[in-house]
GROMACS .gro file of N, CA, C and O in nm:
model
  316
    1MET      N    1   5.404  13.089  14.158
    1MET     CA    2   5.521  13.159  14.196
    1MET      C    3   5.485  13.308  14.215
    1MET      O    4   5.427  13.366  14.126
    2GLN      N    5   5.518  13.357  14.326
    2GLN     CA    6   5.471  13.488  14.370
    2GLN      C    7   5.506  13.599  14.269
    2GLN      O    8   5.624  13.626  14.245
    3ASN      N    9   5.404  13.662  14.215
    3ASN     CA   10   5.415  13.778  14.125
    3ASN      C   11   5.474  13.754  13.989
    3ASN      O   12   5.487  13.849  13.913
    4TRP      N   13   5.508  13.634  13.955
    4TRP     CA   14   5.559  13.603  13.823
    4TRP      C   15   5.435  13.556  13.740
    4TRP      O   16   5.349  13.488  13.790
    5ILE      N   17   5.433  13.595  13.615
    5ILE     CA   18   5.329  13.556  13.522
    5ILE      C   19   5.392  13.464  13.417
    5ILE      O   20   5.493  13.502  13.352
    6GLU      N   21   5.332  13.346  13.399
    6GLU     CA   22   5.384  13.256  13.296
    6GLU      C   23   5.280  13.254  13.183
    6GLU      O   24   5.166  13.213  13.198
    7GLU      N   25   5.324  13.306  13.067
    7GLU     CA   26   5.241  13.308  12.948
    7GLU      C   27   5.327  13.318  12.824
    7GLU      O   28   5.441  13.374  12.828
    8ASN      N   29   5.280  13.266  12.715
    8ASN     CA   30   5.353  13.270  12.586
    8ASN      C   31   5.497  13.225  12.598
    8ASN      O   32   5.585  13.286  12.542
    9ASN      N   33   5.519  13.116  12.667
    9ASN     CA   34   5.652  13.061  12.685
    9ASN      C   35   5.750  13.156  12.749
    9ASN      O   36   5.868  13.157  12.719
   10GLN      N   37   5.697  13.240  12.839
   10GLN     CA   38   5.780  13.334  12.913
   10GLN      C   39   5.734  13.339  13.056
   10GLN      O   40   5.617  13.326  13.085
   11LEU      N   41   5.833  13.358  13.144
   11LEU     CA   42   5.804  13.383  13.288
   11LEU      C   43   5.844  13.527  13.310
   11LEU      O   44   5.959  13.567  13.288
   12LYS      N   45   5.747  13.612  13.347
   12LYS     CA   46   5.770  13.756  13.350
   12LYS      C   47   5.731  13.817  13.486
   12LYS      O   48   5.636  13.771  13.549
   13ARG      N   49   5.805  13.920  13.522
   13ARG     CA   50   5.772  13.995  13.640
   13ARG      C   51   5.827  14.138  13.625
   13ARG      O   52   5.935  14.160  13.571
   14THR      N   53   5.750  14.234  13.678
   14THR     CA   54   5.794  14.372  13.680
   14THR      C   55   5.818  14.413  13.824
   14THR      O   56   5.738  14.384  13.911
   15PHE      N   57   5.932  14.476  13.848
   15PHE     CA   58   5.973  14.521  13.981
   15PHE      C   59   5.979  14.672  13.983
   15PHE      O   60   6.028  14.735  13.887
   16GLU      N   61   5.927  14.734  14.090
   16GLU     CA   62   5.932  14.878  14.104
   16GLU      C   63   6.007  14.914  14.232
   16GLU      O   64   5.983  14.855  14.338
   17PHE      N   65   6.099  15.010  14.218
   17PHE     CA   66   6.183  15.052  14.329
   17PHE      C   67   6.164  15.200  14.356
   17PHE      O   68   6.097  15.268  14.279
   18LYS      N   69   6.222  15.249  14.465
   18LYS     CA   70   6.206  15.391  14.503
   18LYS      C   71   6.272  15.483  14.400
   18LYS      O   72   6.224  15.594  14.381
   19ASN      N   73   6.384  15.437  14.344
   19ASN     CA   74   6.461  15.524  14.254
   19ASN      C   75   6.550  15.439  14.167
   19ASN      O   76   6.556  15.316  14.176
   20PHE      N   77   6.625  15.506  14.081
   20PHE     CA   78   6.713  15.437  13.986
   20PHE      C   79   6.826  15.363  14.055
   20PHE      O   80   6.861  15.250  14.015
   21ILE      N   81   6.879  15.420  14.158
   21ILE     CA   82   6.992  15.355  14.230
   21ILE      C   83   6.948  15.222  14.289
   21ILE      O   84   7.018  15.121  14.279
   22GLU      N   85   6.828  15.217  14.348
   22GLU     CA   86   6.778  15.090  14.405
   22GLU      C   87   6.755  14.989  14.293
   22GLU      O   88   6.784  14.870  14.307
   23ALA      N   89   6.700  15.035  14.181
   23ALA     CA   90   6.675  14.945  14.066
   23ALA      C   91   6.806  14.889  14.014
   23ALA      O   92   6.821  14.770  13.988
   24TRP      N   93   6.907  14.978  14.003
   24TRP     CA   94   7.038  14.935  13.951
   24TRP      C   95   7.104  14.835  14.047
   24TRP      O   96   7.163  14.737  14.007
   25GLY      N   97   7.091  14.858  14.175
   25GLY     CA   98   7.148  14.769  14.276
   25GLY      C   99   7.084  14.631  14.266
   25GLY      O  100   7.149  14.527  14.275
   26PHE      N  101   6.950  14.628  14.250
   26PHE     CA  102   6.881  14.501  14.231
   26PHE      C  103   6.931  14.429  14.106
   26PHE      O  104   6.957  14.309  14.112
   27MET      N  105   6.947  14.504  14.000
   27MET     CA  106   6.992  14.444  13.875
   27MET      C  107   7.134  14.386  13.894
   27MET      O  108   7.165  14.279  13.840
   28SER      N  109   7.216  14.455  13.971
   28SER     CA  110   7.350  14.399  13.998
   28SER      C  111   7.345  14.267  14.073
   28SER      O  112   7.421  14.176  14.045
   29GLN      N  113   7.256  14.260  14.170
   29GLN     CA  114   7.239  14.135  14.244
   29GLN      C  115   7.187  14.026  14.156
   29GLN      O  116   7.234  13.910  14.163
   30VAL      N  117   7.092  14.055  14.069
   30VAL     CA  118   7.038  13.956  13.974
   30VAL      C  119   7.148  13.912  13.880
   30VAL      O  120   7.160  13.792  13.850
   31ALA      N  121   7.232  14.003  13.836
   31ALA     CA  122   7.340  13.968  13.745
   31ALA      C  123   7.434  13.867  13.809
   31ALA      O  124   7.479  13.771  13.741
   32LEU      N  125   7.463  13.887  13.937
   32LEU     CA  126   7.553  13.792  14.004
   32LEU      C  127   7.485  13.650  14.018
   32LEU      O  128   7.553  13.552  13.998
   33LEU      N  129   7.357  13.650  14.051
   33LEU     CA  130   7.286  13.524  14.055
   33LEU      C  131   7.287  13.452  13.919
   33LEU      O  132   7.309  13.332  13.910
   34ALA      N  133   7.252  13.530  13.817
   34ALA     CA  134   7.244  13.475  13.682
   34ALA      C  135   7.378  13.419  13.639
   34ALA      O  136   7.382  13.310  13.576
   35GLU      N  137   7.483  13.489  13.666
   35GLU     CA  138   7.615  13.442  13.627
   35GLU      C  139   7.651  13.313  13.699
   35GLU      O  140   7.702  13.217  13.638
   36LYS      N  141   7.620  13.307  13.827
   36LYS     CA  142   7.643  13.185  13.905
   36LYS      C  143   7.566  13.066  13.850
   36LYS      O  144   7.617  12.953  13.845
   37GLU      N  145   7.440  13.092  13.807
   37GLU     CA  146   7.354  12.985  13.754
   37GLU      C  147   7.384  12.959  13.605
   37GLU      O  148   7.331  12.864  13.549
   38ASN      N  149   7.462  13.045  13.541
   38ASN     CA  150   7.486  13.043  13.397
   38ASN      C  151   7.351  13.038  13.323
   38ASN      O  152   7.325  12.959  13.233
   39HIS      N  153   7.261  13.125  13.370
   39HIS     CA  154   7.126  13.133  13.314
   39HIS      C  155   7.083  13.279  13.320
   39HIS      O  156   7.054  13.331  13.427
   40HIS      N  157   7.085  13.347  13.208
   40HIS     CA  158   7.075  13.491  13.207
   40HIS      C  159   6.938  13.542  13.159
   40HIS      O  160   6.887  13.490  13.062
   41PRO      N  161   6.885  13.642  13.228
   41PRO     CA  162   6.751  13.693  13.194
   41PRO      C  163   6.753  13.789  13.075
   41PRO      O  164   6.857  13.841  13.040
   42GLU      N  165   6.637  13.807  13.019
   42GLU     CA  166   6.611  13.917  12.930
   42GLU      C  167   6.551  14.022  13.020
   42GLU      O  168   6.463  13.992  13.097
   43TRP      N  169   6.599  14.145  13.012
   43TRP     CA  170   6.543  14.247  13.102
   43TRP      C  171   6.558  14.387  13.043
   43TRP      O  172   6.628  14.409  12.946
   44SER      N  173   6.480  14.475  13.104
   44SER     CA  174   6.488  14.618  13.067
   44SER      C  175   6.472  14.699  13.195
   44SER      O  176   6.417  14.654  13.297
   45ASN      N  177   6.528  14.822  13.188
   45ASN     CA  178   6.521  14.912  13.304
   45ASN      C  179   6.494  15.053  13.254
   45ASN      O  180   6.560  15.100  13.163
   46VAL      N  181   6.390  15.115  13.309
   46VAL     CA  182   6.362  15.257  13.290
   46VAL      C  183   6.343  15.319  13.430
   46VAL      O  184   6.248  15.282  13.498
   47TYR      N  185   6.438  15.401  13.466
   47TYR     CA  186   6.443  15.468  13.594
   47TYR      C  187   6.427  15.368  13.709
   47TYR      O  188   6.521  15.300  13.742
   48ASN      N  189   6.306  15.359  13.769
   48ASN     CA  190   6.287  15.273  13.887
   48ASN      C  191   6.215  15.144  13.856
   48ASN      O  192   6.180  15.070  13.948
   49ILE      N  193   6.195  15.115  13.732
   49ILE     CA  194   6.122  14.993  13.690
   49ILE      C  195   6.216  14.895  13.621
   49ILE      O  196   6.292  14.932  13.527
   50VAL      N  197   6.214  14.772  13.665
   50VAL     CA  198   6.293  14.663  13.605
   50VAL      C  199   6.195  14.556  13.560
   50VAL      O  200   6.117  14.505  13.641
   51LYS      N  201   6.198  14.520  13.432
   51LYS     CA  202   6.115  14.413  13.379
   51LYS      C  203   6.206  14.296  13.345
   51LYS      O  204   6.309  14.316  13.275
   52ILE      N  205   6.172  14.177  13.391
   52ILE     CA  206   6.251  14.057  13.367
   52ILE      C  207   6.166  13.953  13.299
   52ILE      O  208   6.051  13.930  13.333
   53VAL      N  209   6.225  13.891  13.197
   53VAL     CA  210   6.166  13.778  13.126
   53VAL      C  211   6.263  13.661  13.136
   53VAL      O  212   6.382  13.677  13.105
   54LEU      N  213   6.213  13.549  13.178
   54LEU     CA  214   6.296  13.427  13.187
   54LEU      C  215   6.237  13.321  13.092
   54LEU      O  216   6.115  13.300  13.088
   55ARG      N  217   6.325  13.261  13.018
   55ARG     CA  218   6.291  13.149  12.932
   55ARG      C  219   6.422  13.083  12.890
   55ARG      O  220   6.525  13.150  12.885
   56THR      N  221   6.420  12.956  12.869
   56THR     CA  222   6.544  12.884  12.841
   56THR      C  223   6.569  12.875  12.691
   56THR      O  224   6.496  12.807  12.619
   57HIS      N  225   6.670  12.945  12.647
   57HIS     CA  226   6.702  12.950  12.503
   57HIS      C  227   6.741  12.812  12.449
   57HIS      O  228   6.705  12.776  12.338
   58ASP      N  229   6.817  12.735  12.531
   58ASP     CA  230   6.863  12.606  12.488
   58ASP      C  231   6.751  12.503  12.471
   58ASP      O  232   6.769  12.397  12.414
   59GLU      N  233   6.631  12.534  12.527
   59GLU     CA  234   6.519  12.445  12.521
   59GLU      C  235   6.409  12.498  12.431
   59GLU      O  236   6.290  12.476  12.453
   60GLY      N  237   6.449  12.575  12.330
   60GLY     CA  238   6.353  12.625  12.234
   60GLY      C  239   6.272  12.745  12.284
   60GLY      O  240   6.158  12.763  12.246
   61PHE      N  241   6.335  12.826  12.371
   61PHE     CA  242   6.272  12.947  12.425
   61PHE      C  243   6.145  12.914  12.503
   61PHE      O  244   6.043  12.983  12.489
   62LYS      N  245   6.152  12.812  12.587
   62LYS     CA  246   6.041  12.770  12.671
   62LYS      C  247   6.077  12.790  12.818
   62LYS      O  248   6.193  12.791  12.855
   63VAL      N  249   5.975  12.799  12.901
   63VAL     CA  250   5.995  12.809  13.045
   63VAL      C  251   6.029  12.668  13.098
   63VAL      O  252   5.957  12.570  13.071
   64THR      N  253   6.137  12.659  13.172
   64THR     CA  254   6.182  12.530  13.230
   64THR      C  255   6.204  12.548  13.380
   64THR      O  256   6.189  12.655  13.435
   65ASP      N  257   6.241  12.439  13.444
   65ASP     CA  258   6.271  12.442  13.587
   65ASP      C  259   6.387  12.541  13.620
   65ASP      O  260   6.391  12.596  13.728
   66ARG      N  261   6.480  12.558  13.524
   66ARG     CA  262   6.588  12.653  13.548
   66ARG      C  263   6.531  12.794  13.563
   66ARG      O  264   6.582  12.874  13.644
   67ASP      N  265   6.431  12.826  13.483
   67ASP     CA  266   6.370  12.960  13.495
   67ASP      C  267   6.300  12.975  13.628
   67ASP      O  268   6.310  13.078  13.694
   68ARG      N  269   6.222  12.875  13.664
   68ARG     CA  270   6.148  12.879  13.789
   68ARG      C  271   6.244  12.888  13.910
   68ARG      O  272   6.218  12.961  14.006
   69SER      N  273   6.352  12.817  13.902
   69SER     CA  274   6.451  12.822  14.010
   69SER      C  275   6.514  12.960  14.021
   69SER      O  276   6.525  13.014  14.133
   70LEU      N  277   6.552  13.018  13.910
   70LEU     CA  278   6.611  13.153  13.910
   70LEU      C  279   6.508  13.254  13.959
   70LEU      O  280   6.541  13.346  14.037
   71ALA      N  281   6.384  13.242  13.919
   71ALA     CA  282   6.278  13.334  13.960
   71ALA      C  283   6.262  13.327  14.113
   71ALA      O  284   6.249  13.433  14.179
   72LYS      N  285   6.267  13.211  14.172
   72LYS     CA  286   6.253  13.200  14.318
   72LYS      C  287   6.372  13.271  14.387
   72LYS      O  288   6.357  13.337  14.492
   73LYS      N  289   6.490  13.258  14.330
   73LYS     CA  290   6.608  13.324  14.390
   73LYS      C  291   6.599  13.474  14.375
   73LYS      O  292   6.636  13.549  14.467
   74ILE      N  293   6.549  13.520  14.263
   74ILE     CA  294   6.528  13.665  14.242
   74ILE      C  295   6.426  13.716  14.342
   74ILE      O  296   6.443  13.822  14.403
   75ASN      N  297   6.318  13.641  14.364
   75ASN     CA  298   6.215  13.680  14.462
   75ASN      C  299   6.277  13.704  14.599
   75ASN      O  300   6.238  13.798  14.672
   76LYS      N  301   6.371  13.620  14.640
   76LYS     CA  302   6.433  13.634  14.771
   76LYS      C  303   6.510  13.765  14.787
   76LYS      O  304   6.530  13.811  14.899
   77LEU      N  305   6.544  13.828  14.676
   77LEU     CA  306   6.614  13.955  14.686
   77LEU      C  307   6.521  14.071  14.720
   77LEU      O  308   6.569  14.173  14.775
   78VAL      N  309   6.392  14.055  14.697
   78VAL     CA  310   6.301  14.165  14.717
   78VAL      C  311   6.185  14.136  14.809
   78VAL      O  312   6.122  14.227  14.864
   79ASP      N  313   6.147  14.011  14.823
   79ASP     CA  314   6.025  13.977  14.905
   79ASP      C  315   6.059  13.953  15.050
   79ASP      O  316   6.168  13.927  15.088
   0.00000   0.00000   0.00000
């Protein structure tokens, strides 16, 4: 999966944007996707950097097909 790293039962990716506003806009789009999927990421934001971690809490904090599916949809927002 493009630019995502799967390790330690986590699917992770770091996104870099031009500025805070673009990063925040991206996070808003991800929030809408996550709510629709009822599958919410762990994430952090510092200025123009957004770090996302996906893992399924209901499955013992492991990476599942739900995480991979959401990651692909997130990719479509930026790639």
